[in-house]
Coordinates of N, CA and C in Angstrom, one line a residue:
X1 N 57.4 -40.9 197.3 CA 58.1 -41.9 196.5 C 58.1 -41.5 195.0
X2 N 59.3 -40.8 194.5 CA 59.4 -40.3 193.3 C 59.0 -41.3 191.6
X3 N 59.6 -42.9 192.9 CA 59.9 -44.2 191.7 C 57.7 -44.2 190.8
X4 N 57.2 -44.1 192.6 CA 55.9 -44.4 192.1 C 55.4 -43.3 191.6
X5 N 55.4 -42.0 191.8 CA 55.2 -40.7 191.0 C 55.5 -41.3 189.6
X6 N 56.7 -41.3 188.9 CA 56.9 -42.0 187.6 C 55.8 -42.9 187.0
X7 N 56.1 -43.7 187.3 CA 55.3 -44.9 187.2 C 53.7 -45.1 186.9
X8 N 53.0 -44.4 187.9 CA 51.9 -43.8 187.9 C 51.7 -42.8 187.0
X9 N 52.0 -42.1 186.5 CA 51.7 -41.2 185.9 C 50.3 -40.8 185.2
X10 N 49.5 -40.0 185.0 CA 48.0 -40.7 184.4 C 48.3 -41.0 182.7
X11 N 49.6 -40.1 182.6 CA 49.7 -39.9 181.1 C 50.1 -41.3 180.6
X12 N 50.3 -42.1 180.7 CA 50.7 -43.3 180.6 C 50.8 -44.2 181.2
X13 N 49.4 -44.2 182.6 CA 48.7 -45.4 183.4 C 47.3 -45.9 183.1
X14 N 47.0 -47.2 183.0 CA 45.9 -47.7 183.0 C 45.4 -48.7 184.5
X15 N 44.1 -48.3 184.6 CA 43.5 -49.2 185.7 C 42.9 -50.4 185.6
X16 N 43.0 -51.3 185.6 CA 42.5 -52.8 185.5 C 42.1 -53.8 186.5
X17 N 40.6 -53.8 186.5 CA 40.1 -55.0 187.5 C 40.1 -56.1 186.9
X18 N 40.2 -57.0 188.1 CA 40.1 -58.8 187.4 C 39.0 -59.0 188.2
X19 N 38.1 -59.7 187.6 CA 37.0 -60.4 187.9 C 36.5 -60.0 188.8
X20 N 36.3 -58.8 188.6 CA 35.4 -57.5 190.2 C 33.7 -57.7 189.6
X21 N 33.2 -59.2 189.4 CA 31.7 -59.4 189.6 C 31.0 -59.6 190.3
X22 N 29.8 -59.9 190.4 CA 28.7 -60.2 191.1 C 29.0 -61.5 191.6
X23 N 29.2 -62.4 190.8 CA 28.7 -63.8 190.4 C 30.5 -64.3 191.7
X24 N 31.3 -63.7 192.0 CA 32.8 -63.1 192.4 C 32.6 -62.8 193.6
X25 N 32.2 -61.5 193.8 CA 32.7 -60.7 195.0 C 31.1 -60.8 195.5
X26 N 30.1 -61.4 195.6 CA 28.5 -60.7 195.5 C 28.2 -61.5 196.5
X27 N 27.0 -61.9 197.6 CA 26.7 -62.8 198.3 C 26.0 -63.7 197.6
X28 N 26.1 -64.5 196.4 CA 26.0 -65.5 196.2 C 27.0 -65.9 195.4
X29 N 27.9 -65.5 195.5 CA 29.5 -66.2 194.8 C 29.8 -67.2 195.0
X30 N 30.5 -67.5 193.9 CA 31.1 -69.3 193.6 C 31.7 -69.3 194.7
X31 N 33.0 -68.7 195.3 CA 33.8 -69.2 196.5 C 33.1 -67.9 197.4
X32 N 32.7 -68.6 198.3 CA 32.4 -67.3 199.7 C 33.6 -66.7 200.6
X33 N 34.6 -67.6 200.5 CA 35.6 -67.9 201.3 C 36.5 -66.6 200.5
X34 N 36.6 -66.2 199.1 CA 36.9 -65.2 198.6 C 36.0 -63.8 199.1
X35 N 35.2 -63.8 199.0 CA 34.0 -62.9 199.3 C 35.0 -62.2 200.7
X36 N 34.5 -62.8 201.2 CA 35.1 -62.8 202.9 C 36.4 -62.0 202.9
X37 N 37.5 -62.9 202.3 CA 39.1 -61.9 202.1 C 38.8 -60.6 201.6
X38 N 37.8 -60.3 200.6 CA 37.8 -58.7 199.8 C 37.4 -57.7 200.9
X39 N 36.2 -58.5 201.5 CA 35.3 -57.8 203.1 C 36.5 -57.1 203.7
X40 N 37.3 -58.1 204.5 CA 38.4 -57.7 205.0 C 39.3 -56.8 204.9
X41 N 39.7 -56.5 203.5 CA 40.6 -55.3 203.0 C 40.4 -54.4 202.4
X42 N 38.5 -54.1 202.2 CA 38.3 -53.3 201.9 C 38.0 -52.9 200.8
X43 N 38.5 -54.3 199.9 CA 38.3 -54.7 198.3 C 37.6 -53.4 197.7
X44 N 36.1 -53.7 197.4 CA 35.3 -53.0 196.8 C 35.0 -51.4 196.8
X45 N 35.2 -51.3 197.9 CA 35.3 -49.7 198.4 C 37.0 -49.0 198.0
X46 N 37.4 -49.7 197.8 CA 39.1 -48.8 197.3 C 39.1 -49.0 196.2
X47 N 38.7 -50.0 195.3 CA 38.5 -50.3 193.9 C 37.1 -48.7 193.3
X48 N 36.0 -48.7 194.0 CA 35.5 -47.8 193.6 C 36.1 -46.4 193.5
X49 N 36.7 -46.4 194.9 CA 37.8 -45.0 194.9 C 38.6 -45.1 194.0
X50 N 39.6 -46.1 193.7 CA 40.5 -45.3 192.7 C 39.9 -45.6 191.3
X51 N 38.8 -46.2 191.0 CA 38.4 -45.9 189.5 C 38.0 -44.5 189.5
X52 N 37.2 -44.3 190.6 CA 36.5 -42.6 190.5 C 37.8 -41.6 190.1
X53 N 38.9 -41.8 190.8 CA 39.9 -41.1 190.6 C 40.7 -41.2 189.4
X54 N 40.9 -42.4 189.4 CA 41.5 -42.5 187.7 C 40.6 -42.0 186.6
X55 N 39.5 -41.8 186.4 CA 38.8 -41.1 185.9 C 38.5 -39.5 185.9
X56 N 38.7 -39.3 187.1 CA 39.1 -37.7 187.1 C 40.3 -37.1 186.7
X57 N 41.2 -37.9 186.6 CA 42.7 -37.6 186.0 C 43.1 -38.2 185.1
X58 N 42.2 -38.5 184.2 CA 42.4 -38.9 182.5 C 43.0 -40.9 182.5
X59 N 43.3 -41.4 183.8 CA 43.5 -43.0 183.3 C 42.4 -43.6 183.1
X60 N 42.5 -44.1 182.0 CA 41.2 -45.3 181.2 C 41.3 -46.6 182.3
X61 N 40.0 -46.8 182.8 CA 39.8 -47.8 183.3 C 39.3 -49.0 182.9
X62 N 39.8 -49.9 182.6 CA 39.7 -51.4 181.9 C 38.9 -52.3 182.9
X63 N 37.8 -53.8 182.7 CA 37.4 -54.5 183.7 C 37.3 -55.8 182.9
X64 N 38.1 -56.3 183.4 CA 38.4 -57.7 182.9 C 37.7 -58.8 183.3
X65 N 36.6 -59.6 182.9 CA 35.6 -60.4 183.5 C 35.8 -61.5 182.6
X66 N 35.3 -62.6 183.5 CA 35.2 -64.3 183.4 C 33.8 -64.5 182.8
X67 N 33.5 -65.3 181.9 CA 32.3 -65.7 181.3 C 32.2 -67.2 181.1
X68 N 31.1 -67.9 181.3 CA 31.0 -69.3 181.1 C 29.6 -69.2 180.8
X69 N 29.5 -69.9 179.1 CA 28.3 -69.9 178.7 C 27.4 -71.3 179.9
X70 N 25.8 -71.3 180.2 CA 25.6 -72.5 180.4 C 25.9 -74.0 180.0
X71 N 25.6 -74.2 179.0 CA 26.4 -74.8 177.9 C 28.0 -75.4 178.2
X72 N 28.7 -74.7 178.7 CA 30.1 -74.6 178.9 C 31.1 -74.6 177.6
X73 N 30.3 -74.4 176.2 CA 31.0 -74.2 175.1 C 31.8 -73.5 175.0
X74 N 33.0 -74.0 174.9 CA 34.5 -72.7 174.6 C 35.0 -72.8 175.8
X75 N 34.8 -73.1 177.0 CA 35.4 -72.9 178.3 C 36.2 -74.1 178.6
X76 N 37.2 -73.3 179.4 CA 38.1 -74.3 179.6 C 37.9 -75.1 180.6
X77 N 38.7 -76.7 180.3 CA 37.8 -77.6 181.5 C 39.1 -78.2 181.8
X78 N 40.4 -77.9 181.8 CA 41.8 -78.9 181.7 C 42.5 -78.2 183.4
X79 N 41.7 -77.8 184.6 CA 42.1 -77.3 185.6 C 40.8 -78.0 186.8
X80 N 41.4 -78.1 187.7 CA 40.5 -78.4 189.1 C 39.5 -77.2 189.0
X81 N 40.4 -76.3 189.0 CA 39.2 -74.9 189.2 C 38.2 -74.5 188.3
X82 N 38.2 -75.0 187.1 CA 37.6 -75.0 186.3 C 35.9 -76.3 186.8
X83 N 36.5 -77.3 186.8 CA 35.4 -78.2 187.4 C 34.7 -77.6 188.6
X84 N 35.6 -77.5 189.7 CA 34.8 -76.4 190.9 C 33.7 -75.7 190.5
X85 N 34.1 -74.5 189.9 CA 33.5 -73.6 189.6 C 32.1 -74.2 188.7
X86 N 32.6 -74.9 187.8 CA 31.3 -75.2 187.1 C 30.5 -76.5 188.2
X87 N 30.9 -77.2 189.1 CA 29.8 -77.7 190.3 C 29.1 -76.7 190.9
X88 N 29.4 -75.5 191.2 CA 28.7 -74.8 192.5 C 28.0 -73.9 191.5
X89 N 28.3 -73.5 190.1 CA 27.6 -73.3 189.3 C 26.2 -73.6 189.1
X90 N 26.6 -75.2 189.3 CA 25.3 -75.8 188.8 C 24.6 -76.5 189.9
X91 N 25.1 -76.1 190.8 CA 24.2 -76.5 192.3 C 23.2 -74.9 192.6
X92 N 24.1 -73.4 192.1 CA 23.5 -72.3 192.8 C 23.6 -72.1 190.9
X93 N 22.7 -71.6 190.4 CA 22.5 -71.0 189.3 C 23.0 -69.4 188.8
X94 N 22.3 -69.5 190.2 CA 22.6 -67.4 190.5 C 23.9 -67.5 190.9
X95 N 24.7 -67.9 191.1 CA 26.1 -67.4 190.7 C 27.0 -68.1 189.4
X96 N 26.3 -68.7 188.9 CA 27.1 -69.0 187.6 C 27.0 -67.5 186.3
X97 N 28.4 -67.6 185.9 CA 29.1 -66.6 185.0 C 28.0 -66.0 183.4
X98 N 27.0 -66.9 183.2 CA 27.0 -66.7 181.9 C 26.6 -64.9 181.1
X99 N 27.3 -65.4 180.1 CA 26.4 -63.9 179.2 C 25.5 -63.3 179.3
X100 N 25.7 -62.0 179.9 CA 24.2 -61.8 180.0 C 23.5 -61.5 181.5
X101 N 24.0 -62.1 182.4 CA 23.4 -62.6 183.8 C 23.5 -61.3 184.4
X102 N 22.9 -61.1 185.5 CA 23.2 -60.4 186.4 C 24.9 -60.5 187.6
X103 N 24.7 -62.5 188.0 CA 26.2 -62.5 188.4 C 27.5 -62.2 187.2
X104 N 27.2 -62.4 186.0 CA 28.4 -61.7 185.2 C 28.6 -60.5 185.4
X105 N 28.1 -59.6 185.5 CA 27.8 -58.2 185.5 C 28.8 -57.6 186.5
X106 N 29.2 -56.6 186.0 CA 30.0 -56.2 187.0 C 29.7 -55.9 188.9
X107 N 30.5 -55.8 189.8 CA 29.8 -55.5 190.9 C 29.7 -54.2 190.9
X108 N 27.6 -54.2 191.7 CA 27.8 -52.6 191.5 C 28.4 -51.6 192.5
X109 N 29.1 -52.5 193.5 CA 29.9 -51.8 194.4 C 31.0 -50.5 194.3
X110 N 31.3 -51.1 192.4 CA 33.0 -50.5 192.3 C 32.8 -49.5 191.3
X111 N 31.4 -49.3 191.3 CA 30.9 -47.6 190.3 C 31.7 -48.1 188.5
X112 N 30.9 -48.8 188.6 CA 31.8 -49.0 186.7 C 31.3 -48.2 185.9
X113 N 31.7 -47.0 185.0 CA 31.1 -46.3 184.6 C 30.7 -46.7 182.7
X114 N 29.3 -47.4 182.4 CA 29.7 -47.9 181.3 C 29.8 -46.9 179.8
X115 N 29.9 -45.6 180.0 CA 30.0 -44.4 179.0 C 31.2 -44.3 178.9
X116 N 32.4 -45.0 180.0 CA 34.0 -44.4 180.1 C 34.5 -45.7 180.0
X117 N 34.4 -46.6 180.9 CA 34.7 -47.9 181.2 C 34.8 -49.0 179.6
X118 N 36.3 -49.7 179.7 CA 36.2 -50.5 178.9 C 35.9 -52.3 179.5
X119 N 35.0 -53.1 179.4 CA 35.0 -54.8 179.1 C 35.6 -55.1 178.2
X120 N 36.4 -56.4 178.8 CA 36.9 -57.6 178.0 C 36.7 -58.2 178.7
X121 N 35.8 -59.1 178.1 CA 35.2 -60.6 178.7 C 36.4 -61.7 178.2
X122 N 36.2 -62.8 178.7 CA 36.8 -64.0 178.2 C 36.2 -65.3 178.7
X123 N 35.8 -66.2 177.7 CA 35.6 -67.8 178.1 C 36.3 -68.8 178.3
X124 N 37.3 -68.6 178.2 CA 38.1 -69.6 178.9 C 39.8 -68.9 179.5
X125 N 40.6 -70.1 179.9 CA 41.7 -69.6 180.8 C 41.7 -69.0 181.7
X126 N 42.9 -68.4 182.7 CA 43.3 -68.3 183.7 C 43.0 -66.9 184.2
X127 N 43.7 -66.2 183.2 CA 43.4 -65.0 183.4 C 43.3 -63.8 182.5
X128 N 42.9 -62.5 182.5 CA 43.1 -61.5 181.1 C 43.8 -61.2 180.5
X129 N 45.0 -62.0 180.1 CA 45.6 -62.0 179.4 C 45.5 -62.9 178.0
X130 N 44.7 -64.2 178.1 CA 44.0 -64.9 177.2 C 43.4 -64.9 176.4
X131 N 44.0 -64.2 175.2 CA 43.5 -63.8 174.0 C 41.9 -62.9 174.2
X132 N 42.0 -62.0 175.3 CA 41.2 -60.8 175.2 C 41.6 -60.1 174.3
X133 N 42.4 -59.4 173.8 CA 43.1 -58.4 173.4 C 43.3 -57.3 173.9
X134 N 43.5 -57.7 175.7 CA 44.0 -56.8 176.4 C 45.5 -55.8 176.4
X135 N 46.3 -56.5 175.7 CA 47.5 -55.9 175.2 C 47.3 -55.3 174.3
X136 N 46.7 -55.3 173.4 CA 46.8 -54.2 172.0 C 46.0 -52.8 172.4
X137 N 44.6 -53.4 173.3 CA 44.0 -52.1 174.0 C 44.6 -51.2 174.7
X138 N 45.4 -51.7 175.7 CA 45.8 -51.0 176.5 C 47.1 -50.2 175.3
X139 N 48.3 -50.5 174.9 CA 48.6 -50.3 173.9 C 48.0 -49.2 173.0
X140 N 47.1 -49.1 173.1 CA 46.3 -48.5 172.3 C 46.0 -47.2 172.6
X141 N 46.2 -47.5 174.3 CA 45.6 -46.4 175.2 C 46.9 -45.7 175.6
X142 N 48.0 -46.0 175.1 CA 49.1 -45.6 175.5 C 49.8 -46.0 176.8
X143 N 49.3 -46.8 177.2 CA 49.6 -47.4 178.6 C 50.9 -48.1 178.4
X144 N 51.7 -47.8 180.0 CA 52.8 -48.3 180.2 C 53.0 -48.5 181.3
X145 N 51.7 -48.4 182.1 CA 51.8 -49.0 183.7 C 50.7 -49.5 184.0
X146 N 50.5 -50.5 184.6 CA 49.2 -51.0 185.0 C 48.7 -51.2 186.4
X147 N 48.0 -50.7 186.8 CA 47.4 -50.5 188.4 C 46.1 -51.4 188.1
X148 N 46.8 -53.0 188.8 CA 45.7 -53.8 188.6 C 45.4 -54.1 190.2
X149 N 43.9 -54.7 189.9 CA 43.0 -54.9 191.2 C 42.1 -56.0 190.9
X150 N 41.8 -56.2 192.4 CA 40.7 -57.7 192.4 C 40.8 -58.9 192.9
X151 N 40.4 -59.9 192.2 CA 40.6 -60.8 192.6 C 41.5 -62.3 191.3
X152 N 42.0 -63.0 192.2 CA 42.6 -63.1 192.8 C 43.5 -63.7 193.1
X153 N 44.5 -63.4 194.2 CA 45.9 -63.5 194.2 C 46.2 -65.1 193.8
X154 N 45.2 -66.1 194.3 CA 45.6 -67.8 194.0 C 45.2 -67.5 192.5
X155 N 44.9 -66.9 191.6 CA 45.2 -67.3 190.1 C 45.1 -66.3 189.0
X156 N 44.0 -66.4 189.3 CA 43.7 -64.6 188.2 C 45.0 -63.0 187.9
X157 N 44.7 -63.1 189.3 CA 45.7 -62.0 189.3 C 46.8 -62.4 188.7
X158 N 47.5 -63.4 189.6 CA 49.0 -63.8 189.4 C 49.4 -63.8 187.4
X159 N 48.2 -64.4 186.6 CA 48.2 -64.3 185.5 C 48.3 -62.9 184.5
X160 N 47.0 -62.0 185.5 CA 47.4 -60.7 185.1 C 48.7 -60.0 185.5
X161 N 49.2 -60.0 186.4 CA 50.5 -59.8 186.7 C 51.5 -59.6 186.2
X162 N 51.6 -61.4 185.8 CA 52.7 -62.0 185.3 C 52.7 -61.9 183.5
X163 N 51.4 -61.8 183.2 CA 51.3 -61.3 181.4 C 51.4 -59.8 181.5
X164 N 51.0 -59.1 182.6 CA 51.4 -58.2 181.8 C 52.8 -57.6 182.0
X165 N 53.8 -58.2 182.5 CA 55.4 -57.8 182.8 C 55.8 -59.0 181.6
X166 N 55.3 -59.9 181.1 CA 55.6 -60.3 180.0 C 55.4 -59.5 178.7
X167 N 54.5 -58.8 178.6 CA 53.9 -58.2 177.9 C 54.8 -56.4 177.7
X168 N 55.5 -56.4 178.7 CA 56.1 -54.8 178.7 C 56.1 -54.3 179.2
X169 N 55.3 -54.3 180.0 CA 54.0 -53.6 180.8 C 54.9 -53.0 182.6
X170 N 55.2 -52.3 182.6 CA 55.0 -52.1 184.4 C 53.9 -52.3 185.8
X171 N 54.1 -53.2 186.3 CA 52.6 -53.5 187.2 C 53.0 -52.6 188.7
X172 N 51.6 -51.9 188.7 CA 51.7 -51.5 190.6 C 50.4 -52.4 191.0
X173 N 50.5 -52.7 192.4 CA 49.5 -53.4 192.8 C 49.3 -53.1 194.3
X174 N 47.8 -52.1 194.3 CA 47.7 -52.2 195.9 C 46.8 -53.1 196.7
X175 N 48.0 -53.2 197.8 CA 47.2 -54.5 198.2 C 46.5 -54.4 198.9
X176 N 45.4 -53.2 198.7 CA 44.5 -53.1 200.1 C 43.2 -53.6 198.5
X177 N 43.6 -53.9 197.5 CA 42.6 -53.5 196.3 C 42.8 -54.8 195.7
X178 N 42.8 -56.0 196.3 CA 43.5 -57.3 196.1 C 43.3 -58.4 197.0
X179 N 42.7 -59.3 196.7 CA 42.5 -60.5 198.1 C 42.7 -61.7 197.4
X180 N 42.9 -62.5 198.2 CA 43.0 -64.1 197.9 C 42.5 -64.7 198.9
X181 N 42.8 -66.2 198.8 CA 42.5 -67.0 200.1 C 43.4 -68.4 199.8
X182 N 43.7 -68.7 201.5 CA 43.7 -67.9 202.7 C 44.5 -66.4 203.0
X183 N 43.7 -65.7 203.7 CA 44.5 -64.4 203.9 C 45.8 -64.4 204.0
X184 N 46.4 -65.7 204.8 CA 47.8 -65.6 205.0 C 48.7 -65.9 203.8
X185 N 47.6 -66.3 203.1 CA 48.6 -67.0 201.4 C 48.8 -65.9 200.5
X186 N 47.6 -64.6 200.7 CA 47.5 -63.9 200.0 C 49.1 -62.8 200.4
X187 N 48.6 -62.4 201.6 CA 50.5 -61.5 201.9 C 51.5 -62.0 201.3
X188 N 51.5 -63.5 201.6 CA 52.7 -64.5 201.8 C 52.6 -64.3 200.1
X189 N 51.9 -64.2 198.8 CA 52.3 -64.0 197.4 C 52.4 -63.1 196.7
X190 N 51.8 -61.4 197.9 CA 52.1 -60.4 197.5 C 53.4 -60.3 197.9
X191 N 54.1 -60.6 199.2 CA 55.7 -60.3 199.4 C 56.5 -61.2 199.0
X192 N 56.5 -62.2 198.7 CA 57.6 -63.4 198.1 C 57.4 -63.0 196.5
X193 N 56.9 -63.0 196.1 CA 56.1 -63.4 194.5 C 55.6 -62.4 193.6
X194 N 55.1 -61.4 194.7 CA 54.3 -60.3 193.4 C 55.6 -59.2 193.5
X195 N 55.7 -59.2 194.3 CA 56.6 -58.3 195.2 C 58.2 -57.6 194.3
X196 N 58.0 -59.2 193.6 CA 60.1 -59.3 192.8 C 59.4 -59.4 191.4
X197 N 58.0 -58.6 190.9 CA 57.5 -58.5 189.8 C 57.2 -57.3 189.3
X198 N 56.3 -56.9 190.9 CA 55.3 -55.3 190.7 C 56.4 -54.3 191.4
X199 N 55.5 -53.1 191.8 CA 55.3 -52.4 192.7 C 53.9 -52.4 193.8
X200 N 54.4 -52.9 195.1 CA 53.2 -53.1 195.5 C 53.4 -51.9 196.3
X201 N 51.9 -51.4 196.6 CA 51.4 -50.0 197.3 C 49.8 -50.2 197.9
X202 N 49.4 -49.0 198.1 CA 48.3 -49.4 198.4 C 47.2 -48.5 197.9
X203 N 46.2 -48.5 198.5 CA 44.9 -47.8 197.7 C 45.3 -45.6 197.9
X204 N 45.7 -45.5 199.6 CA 46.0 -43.9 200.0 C 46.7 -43.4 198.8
X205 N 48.3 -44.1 199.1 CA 49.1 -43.7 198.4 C 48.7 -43.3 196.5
X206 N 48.0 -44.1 196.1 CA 47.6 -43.8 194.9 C 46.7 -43.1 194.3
X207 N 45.7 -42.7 195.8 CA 44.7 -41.6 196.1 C 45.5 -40.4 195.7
X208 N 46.3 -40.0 196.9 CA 47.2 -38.8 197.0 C 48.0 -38.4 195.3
X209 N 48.3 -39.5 194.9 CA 48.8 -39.3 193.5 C 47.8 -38.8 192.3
X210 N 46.6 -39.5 192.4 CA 45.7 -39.3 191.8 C 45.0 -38.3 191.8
X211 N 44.8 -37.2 193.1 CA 43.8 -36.0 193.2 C 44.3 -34.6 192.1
X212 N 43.7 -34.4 191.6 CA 43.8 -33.2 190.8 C 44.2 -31.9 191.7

């Protein structure tokens, strides 16, 4: 595929996870029911692969994480999901978000390398596009395609997605490196929805592109 050859390029691709934490993808996560869809496609394990690989071929790898102080200072509270989150928070401790925690932390499934690897945290909104200063970084980094991953397709993502084709930005998205829930909602928003936005591909394909 010549289009994705283009596109990819390392000389002007960046890698970006959304909310690839503990506190997320971990067995004590806010939603388990998420946990479960990443199991299934292999989430963590392809995300590790292609950071390893984007790193061996010069793309900067970005990890975009969710923070909620105890407190809930600064966090947004004007969404259902927001309330959710902060109940099961405070029913399980060990998966609430805050600064600092072990569940904020990235998961150590997906090899984050922290000598190469860039964080941008955020406390409130939807997704990494909310006044992180994810656009100026990446920008920064010369980027002009984004190979995002994680989770997930019911909100996060769709935000990172959809800011960053607002933003300029070209998105590929493999969907072996991507879950939602329910599984069937997840396809059903990669082919209707993500589909007439990104490039959707998968983890091989970007392997093969990727090997030196």
């Amino acid at each position: 595929m010549a289009m994705l050859d283009r596109l990819t390029d390392p000389g002007h691709t960046a890698l970006v996870t959304c909310e690839c934490q503990h506190g997320v993808l971990g067995p004590d996560a806010v939603f388990p029911d998420l946990v479960d869809a990443a199991a299934k496609t292999g989430l963590v394990r392809n995300i590790r692969e292609l950071s390893a690989a984007a790193r061996r071929v010069g793309v900067p790898v970005l990890h975009c994480t969710a923070l909620r102080r105890p407190d809930g200072l600064g966090a947004s509270g004007n969404a259902r999901l927001f309330a959710a989150a902060a109940k099961v928070a405070a029913a399980r401790p060990g998966a609430a978000l805050a600064p600092g925690s072990a569940a904020a932390g990235l998961h150590p499934g997906i090899g984050a390398d922290a000598s190469a690897d860039l964080v941008l945290p955020r406390l409130h909104g939807l997704g990494p596009f909310q006044d992180t200063g994810l656009a100026s970084v990446l920008r920064n980094l010369g980027a002009r395609t984004l190979v995002c991953v994680g989770v997930s397709l019911n909100v996060a993502l769709l935000e990172l997605a959809f800011g960053a084709v607002d933003a300029g930005f070209q998105v590929v998205l493999p969907r072996d490196a991507v879950a939602g829930t329910p599984p069937e909602y997840a396809e059903a928003v990669l082919t209707h929805t993500l589909a007439l936005v990104a490039t959707v591909t998968d983890t091989g394909e970007l392997l093969r592109r990727w090997t030196p």
